[in-house]
Short mmCIF file of C-alpha atoms and ligand atoms in Angstrom, two decimals:
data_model
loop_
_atom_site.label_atom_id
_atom_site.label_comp_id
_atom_site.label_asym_id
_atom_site.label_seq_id
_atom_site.Cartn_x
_atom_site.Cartn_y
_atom_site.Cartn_z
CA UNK A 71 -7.46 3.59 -48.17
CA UNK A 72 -3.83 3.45 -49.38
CA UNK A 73 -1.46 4.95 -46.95
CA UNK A 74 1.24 7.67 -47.72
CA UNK A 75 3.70 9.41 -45.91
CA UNK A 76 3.66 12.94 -45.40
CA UNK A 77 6.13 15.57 -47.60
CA UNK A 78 6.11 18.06 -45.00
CA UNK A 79 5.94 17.07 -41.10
CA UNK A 80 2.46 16.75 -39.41
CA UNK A 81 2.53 18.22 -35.85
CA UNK A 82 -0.18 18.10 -33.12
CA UNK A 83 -0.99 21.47 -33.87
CA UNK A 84 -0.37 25.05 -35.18
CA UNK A 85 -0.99 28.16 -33.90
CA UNK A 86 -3.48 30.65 -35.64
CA UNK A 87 -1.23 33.23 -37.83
CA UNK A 88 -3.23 36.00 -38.79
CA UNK A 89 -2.93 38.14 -41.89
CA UNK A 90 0.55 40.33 -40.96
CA UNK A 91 -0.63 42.92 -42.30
CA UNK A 92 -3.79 43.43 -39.84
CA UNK A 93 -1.42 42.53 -37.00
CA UNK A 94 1.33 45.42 -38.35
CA UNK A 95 -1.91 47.94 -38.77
CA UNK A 96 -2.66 47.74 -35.04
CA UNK A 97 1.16 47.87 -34.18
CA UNK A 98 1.22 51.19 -35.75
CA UNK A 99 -1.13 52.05 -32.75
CA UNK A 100 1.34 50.96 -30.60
CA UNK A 101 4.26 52.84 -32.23
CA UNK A 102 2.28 55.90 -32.09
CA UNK A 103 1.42 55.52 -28.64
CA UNK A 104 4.79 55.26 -27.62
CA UNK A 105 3.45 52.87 -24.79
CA UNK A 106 4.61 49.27 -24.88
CA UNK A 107 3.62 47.56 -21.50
CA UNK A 108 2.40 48.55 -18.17
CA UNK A 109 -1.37 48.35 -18.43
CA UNK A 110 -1.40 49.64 -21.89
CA UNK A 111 -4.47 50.44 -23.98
CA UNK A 112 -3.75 47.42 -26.09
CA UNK A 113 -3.54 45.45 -22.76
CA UNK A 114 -7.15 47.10 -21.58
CA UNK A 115 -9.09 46.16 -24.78
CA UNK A 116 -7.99 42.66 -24.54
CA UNK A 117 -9.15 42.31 -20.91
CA UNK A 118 -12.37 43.39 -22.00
CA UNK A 119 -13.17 41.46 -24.98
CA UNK A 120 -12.05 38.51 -23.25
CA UNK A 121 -14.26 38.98 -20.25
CA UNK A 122 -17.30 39.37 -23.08
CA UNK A 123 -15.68 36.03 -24.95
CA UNK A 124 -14.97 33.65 -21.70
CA UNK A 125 -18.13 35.14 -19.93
CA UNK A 126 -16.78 35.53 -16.80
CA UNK A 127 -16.98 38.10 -13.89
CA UNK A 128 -13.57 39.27 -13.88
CA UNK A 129 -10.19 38.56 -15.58
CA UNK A 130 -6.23 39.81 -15.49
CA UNK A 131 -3.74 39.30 -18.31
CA UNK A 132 -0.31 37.95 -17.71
CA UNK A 133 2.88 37.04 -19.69
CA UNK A 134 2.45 33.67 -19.08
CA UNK A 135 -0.10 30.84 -17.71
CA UNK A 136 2.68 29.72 -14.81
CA UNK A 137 3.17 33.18 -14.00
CA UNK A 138 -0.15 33.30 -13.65
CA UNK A 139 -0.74 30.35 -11.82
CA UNK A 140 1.93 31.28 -9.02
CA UNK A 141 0.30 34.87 -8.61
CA UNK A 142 -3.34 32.99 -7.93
CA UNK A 143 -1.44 30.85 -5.05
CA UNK A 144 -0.12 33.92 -3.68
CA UNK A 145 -3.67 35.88 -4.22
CA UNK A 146 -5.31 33.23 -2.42
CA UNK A 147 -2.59 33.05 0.68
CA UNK A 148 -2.51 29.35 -0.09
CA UNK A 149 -0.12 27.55 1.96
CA UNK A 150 0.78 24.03 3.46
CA UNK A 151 -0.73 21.23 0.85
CA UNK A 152 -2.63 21.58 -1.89
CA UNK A 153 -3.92 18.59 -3.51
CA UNK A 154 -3.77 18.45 -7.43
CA UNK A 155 -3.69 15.80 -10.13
CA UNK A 156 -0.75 13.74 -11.27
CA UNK A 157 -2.05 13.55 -15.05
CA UNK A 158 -1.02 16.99 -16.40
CA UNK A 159 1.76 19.64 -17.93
CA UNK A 160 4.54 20.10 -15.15
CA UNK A 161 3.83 23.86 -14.60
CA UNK A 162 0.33 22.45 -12.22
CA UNK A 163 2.69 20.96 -9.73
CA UNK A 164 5.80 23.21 -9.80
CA UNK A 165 3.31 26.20 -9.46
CA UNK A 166 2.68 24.79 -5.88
CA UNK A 167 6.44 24.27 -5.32
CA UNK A 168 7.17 27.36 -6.56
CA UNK A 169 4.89 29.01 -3.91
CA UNK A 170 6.73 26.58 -0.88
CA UNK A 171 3.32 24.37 -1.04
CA UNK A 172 3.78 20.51 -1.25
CA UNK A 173 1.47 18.68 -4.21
CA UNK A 174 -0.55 16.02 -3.29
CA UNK A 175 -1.23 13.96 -5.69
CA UNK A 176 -5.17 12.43 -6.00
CA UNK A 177 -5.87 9.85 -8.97
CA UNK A 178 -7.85 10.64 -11.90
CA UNK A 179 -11.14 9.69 -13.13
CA UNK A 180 -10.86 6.46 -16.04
CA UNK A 181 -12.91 8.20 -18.37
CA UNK A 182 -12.45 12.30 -18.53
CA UNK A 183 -8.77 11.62 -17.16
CA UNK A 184 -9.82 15.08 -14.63
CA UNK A 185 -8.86 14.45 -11.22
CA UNK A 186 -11.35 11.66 -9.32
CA UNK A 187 -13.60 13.88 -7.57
CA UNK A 188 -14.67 10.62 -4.77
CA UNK A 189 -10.66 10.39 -3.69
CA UNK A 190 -10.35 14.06 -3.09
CA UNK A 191 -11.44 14.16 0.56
CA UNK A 192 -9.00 10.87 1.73
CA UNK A 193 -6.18 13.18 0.47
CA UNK A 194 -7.14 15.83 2.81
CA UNK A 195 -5.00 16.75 5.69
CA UNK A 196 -5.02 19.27 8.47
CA UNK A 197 -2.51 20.77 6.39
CA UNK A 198 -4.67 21.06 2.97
CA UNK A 199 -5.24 24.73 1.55
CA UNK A 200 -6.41 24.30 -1.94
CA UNK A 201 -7.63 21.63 -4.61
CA UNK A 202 -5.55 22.39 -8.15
CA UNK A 203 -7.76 20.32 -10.37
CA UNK A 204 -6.75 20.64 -14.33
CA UNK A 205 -9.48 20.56 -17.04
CA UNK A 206 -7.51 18.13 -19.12
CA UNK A 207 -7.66 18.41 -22.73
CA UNK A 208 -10.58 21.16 -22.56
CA UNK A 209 -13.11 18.62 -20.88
CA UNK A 210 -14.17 20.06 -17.13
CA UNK A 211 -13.65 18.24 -14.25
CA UNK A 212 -16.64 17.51 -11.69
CA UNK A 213 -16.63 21.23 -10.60
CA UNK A 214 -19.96 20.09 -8.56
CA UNK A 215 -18.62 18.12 -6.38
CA UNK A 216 -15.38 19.71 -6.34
CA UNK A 217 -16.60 22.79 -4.76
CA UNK A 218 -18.64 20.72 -2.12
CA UNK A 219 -16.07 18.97 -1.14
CA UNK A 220 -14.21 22.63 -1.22
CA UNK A 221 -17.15 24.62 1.02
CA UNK A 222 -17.50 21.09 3.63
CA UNK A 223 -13.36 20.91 4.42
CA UNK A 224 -13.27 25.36 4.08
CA UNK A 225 -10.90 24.90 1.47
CA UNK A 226 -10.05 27.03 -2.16
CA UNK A 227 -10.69 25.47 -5.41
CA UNK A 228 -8.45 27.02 -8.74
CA UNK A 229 -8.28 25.50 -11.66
CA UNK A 230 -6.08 25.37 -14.43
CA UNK A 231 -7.78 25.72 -17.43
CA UNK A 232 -4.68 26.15 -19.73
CA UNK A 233 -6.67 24.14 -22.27
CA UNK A 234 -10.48 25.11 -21.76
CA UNK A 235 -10.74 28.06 -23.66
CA UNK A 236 -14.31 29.02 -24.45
CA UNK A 237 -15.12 25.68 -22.58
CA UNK A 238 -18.77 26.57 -21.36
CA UNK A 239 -21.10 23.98 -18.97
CA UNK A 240 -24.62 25.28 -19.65
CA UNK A 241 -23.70 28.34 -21.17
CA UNK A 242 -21.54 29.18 -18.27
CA UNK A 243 -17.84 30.59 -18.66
CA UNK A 244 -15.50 27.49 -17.05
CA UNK A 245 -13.41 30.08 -16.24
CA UNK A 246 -16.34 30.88 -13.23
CA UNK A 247 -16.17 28.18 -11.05
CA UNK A 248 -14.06 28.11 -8.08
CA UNK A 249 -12.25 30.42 -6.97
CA UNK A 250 -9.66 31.10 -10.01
CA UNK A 251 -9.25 29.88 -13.16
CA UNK A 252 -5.97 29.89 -14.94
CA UNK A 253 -6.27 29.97 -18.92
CA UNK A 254 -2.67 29.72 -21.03
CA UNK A 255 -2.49 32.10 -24.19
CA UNK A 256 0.74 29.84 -25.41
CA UNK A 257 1.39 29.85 -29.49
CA UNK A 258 0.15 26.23 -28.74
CA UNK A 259 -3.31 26.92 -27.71
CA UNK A 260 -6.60 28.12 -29.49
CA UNK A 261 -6.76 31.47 -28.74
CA UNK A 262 -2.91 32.69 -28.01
CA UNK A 263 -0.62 36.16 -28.05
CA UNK A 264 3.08 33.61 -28.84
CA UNK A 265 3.72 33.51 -24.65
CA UNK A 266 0.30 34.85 -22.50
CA UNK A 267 -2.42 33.68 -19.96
CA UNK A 268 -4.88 34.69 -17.69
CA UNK A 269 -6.53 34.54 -14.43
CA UNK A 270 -10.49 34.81 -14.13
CA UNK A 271 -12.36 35.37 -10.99
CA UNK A 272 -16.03 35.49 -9.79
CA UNK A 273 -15.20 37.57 -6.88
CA UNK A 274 -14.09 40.75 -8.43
CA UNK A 275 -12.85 41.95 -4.90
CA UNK A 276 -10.00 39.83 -6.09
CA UNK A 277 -8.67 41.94 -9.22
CA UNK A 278 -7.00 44.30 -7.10
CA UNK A 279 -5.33 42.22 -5.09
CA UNK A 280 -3.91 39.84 -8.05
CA UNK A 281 -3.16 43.18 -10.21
CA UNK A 282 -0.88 44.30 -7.34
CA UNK A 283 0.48 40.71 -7.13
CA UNK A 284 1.34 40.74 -10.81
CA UNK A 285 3.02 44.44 -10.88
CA UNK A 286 5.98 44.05 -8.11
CA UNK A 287 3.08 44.81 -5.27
CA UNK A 288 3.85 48.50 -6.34
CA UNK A 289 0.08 50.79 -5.17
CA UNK A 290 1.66 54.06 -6.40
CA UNK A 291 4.71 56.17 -6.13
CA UNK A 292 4.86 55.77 -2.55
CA UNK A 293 3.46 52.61 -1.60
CA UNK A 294 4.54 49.16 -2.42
CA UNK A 295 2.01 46.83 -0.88
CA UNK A 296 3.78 43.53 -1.19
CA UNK A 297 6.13 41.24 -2.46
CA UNK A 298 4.60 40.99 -5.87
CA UNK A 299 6.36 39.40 -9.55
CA UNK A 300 6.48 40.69 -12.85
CA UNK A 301 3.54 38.61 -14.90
CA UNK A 302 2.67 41.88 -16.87
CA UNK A 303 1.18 40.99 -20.76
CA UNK A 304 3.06 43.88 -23.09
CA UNK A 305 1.17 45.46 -25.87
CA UNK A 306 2.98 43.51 -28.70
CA UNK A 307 1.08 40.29 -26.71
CA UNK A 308 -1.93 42.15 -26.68
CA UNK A 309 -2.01 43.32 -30.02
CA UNK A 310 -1.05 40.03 -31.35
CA UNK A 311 -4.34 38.05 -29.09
CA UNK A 312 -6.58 41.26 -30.23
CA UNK A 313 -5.95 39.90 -34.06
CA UNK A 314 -5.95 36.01 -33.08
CA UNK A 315 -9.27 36.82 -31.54
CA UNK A 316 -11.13 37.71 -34.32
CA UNK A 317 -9.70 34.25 -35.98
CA UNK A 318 -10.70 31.98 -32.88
CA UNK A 319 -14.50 31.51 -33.84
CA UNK A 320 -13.43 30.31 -37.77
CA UNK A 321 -10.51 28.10 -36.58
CA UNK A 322 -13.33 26.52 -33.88
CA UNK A 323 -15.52 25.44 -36.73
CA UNK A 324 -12.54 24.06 -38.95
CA UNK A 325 -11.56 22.04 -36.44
CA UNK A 326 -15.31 20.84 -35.46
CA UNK A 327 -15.09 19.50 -38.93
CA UNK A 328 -11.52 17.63 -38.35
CA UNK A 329 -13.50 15.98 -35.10
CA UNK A 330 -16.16 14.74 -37.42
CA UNK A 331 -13.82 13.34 -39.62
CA UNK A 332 -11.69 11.60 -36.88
CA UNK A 333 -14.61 10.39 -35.18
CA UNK A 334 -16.45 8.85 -38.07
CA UNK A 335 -13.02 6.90 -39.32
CA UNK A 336 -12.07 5.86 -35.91
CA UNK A 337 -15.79 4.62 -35.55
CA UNK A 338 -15.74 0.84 -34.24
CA UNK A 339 -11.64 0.46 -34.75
CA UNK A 340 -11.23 -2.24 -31.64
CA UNK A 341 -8.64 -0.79 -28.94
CA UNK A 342 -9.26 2.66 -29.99
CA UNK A 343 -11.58 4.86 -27.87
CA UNK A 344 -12.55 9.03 -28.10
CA UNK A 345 -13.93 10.98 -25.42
CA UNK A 346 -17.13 12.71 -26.19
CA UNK A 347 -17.73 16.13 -24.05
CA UNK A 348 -21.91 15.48 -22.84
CA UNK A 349 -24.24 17.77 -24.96
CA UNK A 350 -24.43 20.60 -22.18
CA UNK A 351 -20.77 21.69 -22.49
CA UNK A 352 -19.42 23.76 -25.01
CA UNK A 353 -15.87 22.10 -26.32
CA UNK A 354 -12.40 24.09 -26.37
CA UNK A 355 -11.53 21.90 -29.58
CA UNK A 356 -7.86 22.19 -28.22
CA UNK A 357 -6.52 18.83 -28.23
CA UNK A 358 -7.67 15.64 -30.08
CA UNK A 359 -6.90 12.62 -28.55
CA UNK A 360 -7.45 9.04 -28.37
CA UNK A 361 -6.36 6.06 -26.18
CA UNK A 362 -5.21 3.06 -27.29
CA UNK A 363 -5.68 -0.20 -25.86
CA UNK A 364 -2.67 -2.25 -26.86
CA UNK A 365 -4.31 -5.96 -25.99
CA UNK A 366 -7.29 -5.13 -28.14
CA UNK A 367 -5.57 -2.72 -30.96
CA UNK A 368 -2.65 -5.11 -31.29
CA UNK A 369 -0.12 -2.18 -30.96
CA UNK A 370 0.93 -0.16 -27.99
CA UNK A 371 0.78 3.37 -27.37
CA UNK A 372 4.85 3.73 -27.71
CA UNK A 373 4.77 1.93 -30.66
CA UNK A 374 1.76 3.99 -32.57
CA UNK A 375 3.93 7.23 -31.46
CA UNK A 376 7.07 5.84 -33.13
CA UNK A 377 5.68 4.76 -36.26
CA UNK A 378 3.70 7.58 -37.06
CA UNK A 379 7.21 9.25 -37.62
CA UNK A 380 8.45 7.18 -40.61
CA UNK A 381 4.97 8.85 -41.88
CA UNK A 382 6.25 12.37 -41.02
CA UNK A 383 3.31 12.38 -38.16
CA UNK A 384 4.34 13.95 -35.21
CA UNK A 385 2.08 12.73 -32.38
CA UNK A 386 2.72 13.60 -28.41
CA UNK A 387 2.43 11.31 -25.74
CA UNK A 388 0.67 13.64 -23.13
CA UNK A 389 1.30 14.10 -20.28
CA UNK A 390 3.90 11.54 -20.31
CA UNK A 391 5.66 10.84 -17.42
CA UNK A 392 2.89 11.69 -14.55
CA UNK A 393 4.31 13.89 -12.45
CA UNK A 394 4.19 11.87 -9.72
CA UNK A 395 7.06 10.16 -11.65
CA UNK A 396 9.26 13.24 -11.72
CA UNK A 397 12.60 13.22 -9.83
CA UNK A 398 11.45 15.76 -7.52
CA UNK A 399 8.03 14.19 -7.09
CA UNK A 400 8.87 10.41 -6.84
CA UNK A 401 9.45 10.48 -2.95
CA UNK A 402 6.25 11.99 -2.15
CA UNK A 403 4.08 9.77 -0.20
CA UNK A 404 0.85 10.79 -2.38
CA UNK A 405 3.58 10.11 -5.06
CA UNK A 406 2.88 5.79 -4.48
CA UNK A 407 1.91 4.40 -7.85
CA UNK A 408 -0.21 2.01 -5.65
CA UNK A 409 -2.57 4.62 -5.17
CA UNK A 410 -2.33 6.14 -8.38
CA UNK A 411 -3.48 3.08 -9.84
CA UNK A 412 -5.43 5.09 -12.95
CA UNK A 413 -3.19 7.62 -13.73
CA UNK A 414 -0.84 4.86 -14.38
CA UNK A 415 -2.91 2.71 -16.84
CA UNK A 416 -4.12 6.49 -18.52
CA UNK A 417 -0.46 7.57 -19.09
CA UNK A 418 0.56 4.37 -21.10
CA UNK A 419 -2.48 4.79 -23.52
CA UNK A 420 -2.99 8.58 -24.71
CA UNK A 421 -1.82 10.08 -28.08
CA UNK A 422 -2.57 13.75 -28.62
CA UNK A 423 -3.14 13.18 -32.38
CA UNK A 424 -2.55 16.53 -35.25
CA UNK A 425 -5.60 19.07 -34.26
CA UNK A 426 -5.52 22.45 -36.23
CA UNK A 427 -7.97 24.33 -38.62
CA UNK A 428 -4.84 23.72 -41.31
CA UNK A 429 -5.64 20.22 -41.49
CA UNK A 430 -7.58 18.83 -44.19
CA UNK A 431 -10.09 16.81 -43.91
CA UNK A 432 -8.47 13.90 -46.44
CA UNK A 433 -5.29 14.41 -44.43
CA UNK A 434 -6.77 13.33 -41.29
CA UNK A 435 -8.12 10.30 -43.04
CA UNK A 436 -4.61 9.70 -43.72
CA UNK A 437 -3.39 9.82 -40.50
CA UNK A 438 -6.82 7.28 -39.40
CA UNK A 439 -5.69 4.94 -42.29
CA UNK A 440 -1.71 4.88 -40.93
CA UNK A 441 -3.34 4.26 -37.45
CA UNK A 442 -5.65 1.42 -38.57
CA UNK A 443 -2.71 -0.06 -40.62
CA UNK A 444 -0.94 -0.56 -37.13
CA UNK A 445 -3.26 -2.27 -35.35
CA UNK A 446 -4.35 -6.16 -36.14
N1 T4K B 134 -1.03 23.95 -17.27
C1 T4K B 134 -1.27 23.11 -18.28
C2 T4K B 134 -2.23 22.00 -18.09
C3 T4K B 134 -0.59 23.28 -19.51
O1 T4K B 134 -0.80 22.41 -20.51
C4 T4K B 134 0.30 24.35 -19.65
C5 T4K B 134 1.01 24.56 -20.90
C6 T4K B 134 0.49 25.24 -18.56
C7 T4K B 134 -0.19 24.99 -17.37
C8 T4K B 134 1.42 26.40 -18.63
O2 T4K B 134 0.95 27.44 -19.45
P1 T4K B 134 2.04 28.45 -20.14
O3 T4K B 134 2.93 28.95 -19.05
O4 T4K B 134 2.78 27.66 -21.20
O5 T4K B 134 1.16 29.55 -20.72
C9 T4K B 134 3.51 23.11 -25.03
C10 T4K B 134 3.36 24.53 -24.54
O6 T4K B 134 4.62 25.21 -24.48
C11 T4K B 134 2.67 24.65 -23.23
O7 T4K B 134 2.17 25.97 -23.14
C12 T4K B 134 1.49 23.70 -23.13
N2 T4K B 134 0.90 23.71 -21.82
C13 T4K B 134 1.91 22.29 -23.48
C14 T4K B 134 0.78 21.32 -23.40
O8 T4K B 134 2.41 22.29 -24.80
P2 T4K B 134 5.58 21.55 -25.42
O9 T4K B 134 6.90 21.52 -24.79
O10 T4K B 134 4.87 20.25 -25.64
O11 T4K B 134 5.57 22.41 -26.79
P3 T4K B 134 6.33 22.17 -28.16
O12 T4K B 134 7.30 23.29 -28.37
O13 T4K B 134 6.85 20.79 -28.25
O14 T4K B 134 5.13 22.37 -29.20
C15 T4K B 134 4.19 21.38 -29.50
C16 T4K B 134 3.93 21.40 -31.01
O15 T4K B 134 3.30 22.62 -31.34
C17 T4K B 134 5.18 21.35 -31.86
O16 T4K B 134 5.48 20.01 -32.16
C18 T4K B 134 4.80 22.13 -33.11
C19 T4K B 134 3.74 23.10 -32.62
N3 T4K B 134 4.22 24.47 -32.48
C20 T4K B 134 4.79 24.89 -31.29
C21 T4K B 134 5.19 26.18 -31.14
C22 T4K B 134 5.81 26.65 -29.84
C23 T4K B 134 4.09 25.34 -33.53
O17 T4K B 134 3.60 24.95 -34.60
N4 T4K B 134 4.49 26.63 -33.38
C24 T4K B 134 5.02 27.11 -32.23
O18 T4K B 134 5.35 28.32 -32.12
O19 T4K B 134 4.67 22.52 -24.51
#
């Protein structure tokens, strides 16, 4: 296949943009409700349909994934150390900081790039609260294990499952297991409202207490309960997800179809490997990304990212630097490369490729045929 350069630039992905005029319809509702935050009814219908869509037991809207994030450290008194991965976006460890808890960092597993579920328990101290395990890229870590691990040590699992979306393992909501699940509603992500997230919860017990959390701690008009944030969605948020909702199911099956495609051209290309989810879990179809093994390819990583510019192809190289590499990580002891040994070989070989129902199908061929030109 001849190779040509892009006329407009390619980016990893684009958010859903519904008709305006169906998201302007149900901002009249707003207008005429006069009532543009604070547990609006906007805000209310969301919650529900989401609880329906991510099958879980319970669920709170916030502004923003990291907002909510912090609020489930605080809903969960977590404290002391909480041990987390170092392959991820920097809001999983400065969500810990943020709370006064120090990251430890565990390696990852070669293959789902999810935190390595057999080094968990030599990272545990007397100190340990939590595990913060991230289901990278949409695929779910081990939560098995996790949570024995979790139940044997008496500690709290959360995850952040900014990318996992509809993820399901047996027809179960991700957002089920352990004891919180953080989703992010980003433009970025599959299902979004521009800035928004959310925290799920088997235990609904736990609703009150993270509602509370996310509204300043105020109870009523003469009680505030404790020192709680603002990580309130508005209505504009809401209406916008409420529309973007109803879009989610045809931009899943748009980009099932780009995953084809990318799979059957990258078939057998030496150096080049895709992770397959197994057949019991349901994919998030948020990311698409590959690793490349330089010795075998014939091209690095670094080098695939900087070419694909000069064809207008704007890859990412995440999560790129671990965050054990981070300024104000580097001194931790967990922090050692030595016994990150996996995370550091991972890092230097991802590309999140272009993944978005926009796509065509001969333009990801394209980008396969630019990527196979750079190799031997
Ligand atoms: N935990 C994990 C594991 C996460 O990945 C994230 C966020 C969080 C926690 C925190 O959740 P939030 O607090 O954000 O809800 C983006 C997103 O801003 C971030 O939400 C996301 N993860 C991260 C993986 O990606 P950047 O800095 O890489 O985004 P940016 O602006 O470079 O956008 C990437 C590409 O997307 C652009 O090249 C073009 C396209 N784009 C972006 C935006 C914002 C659009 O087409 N339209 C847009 O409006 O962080």
């Amino acid at each position: 296949m001849l190779v040509r350069p892009f006329k407009e630039p390619v980016y990893i992905t684009r958010p859903i943009l519904p008709d305006l005029q169906e998201v302007s319809a149900k901002l009249k509702e707003v207008w005429a409700s006069g009532w543009l935050t604070n547990n609006g009814p906007q805000h209310n219908i969301l919650e529900k349909e989401l609880l329906k869509v991510l099958k879980v037991s319970g669920l709170s809207l916030f502004n923003n994934g990291t907002i909510a994030l912090i609020v489930a450290c605080q809903s969960l008194s977590l404290s002391g150390e909480v041990i987390t991965t170092p392959f991820t976006f920097p809001a999983t460890p400065h969500v810990l900081t943020w709370n006064g808890i120090k990251p430890v960092f565990c390696d990852i597993d070669p293959v789902t790039m999810n935190i390595d579920a057999d080094r968990i328990e030599s990272r545990i101290t007397p100190l340990t609260t939590a595990i913060l395990a991230v289901h990278v890229f949409g695929t779910p870590c081990n939560v098995q294990k996790i949570q024995e691990i979790a139940d044997r040590h008496g500690l709290k699992v959360m995850y952040d499952a900014a990318h996992a979306f509809g993820v399901e393992i047996d027809g179960e909501g991700i957002g089920n297991f352990g004891d919180i699940s953080m989703f992010s509603f980003h433009a970025t992500k599959l299902f979004h409202t521009a800035e928004g997230g959310a925290l799920t919860f088997k235990d609904k017990n736990l609703k009150q207490r993270i509602d509370l959390l996310k509204n300043f701690g105020i109870k009523n008009e003469d009680e505030v309960a404790m020192p709680g944030i603002n990580g309130k969605m508005n209505e504009l948020q809401a209406v916008l997800g409420l529309v973007v909702l109803e879009y989610v199911e045809e931009e899943r099956k748009k980009r099932k179809v780009l995953l084809d495609v990318y799979t059957e051209c990258l078939k057998g290309v030496e150096g080049i490997t895709v992770f397959k989810n197994s057949s019991n879990v349901r994919d998030s179809y948020q990311y698409f990304v590959i690793r490349i093994d330089e010795k075998a390819f014939g091209a690095s990583r670094d080098k695939v990212y900087s070419e694909f510019k000069k064809y207008n192809v704007f890859t990412r190289k995440y999560f790129y630097p671990l965050c054990s590499d981070y300024l104000c990580y580097r001194q931790l002891p967990s922090s050692s490369p030595a016994s990150l040994p996996v995370a550091h070989k991972v890092v230097r070989e991802v590309l999140s490729m272009p993944f978005y129902g926009g796509l065509r199908a001969d333009d990801v061929q394209n980008i396969c045929a630019i990527l196979k030109n750079l190799g031997k």
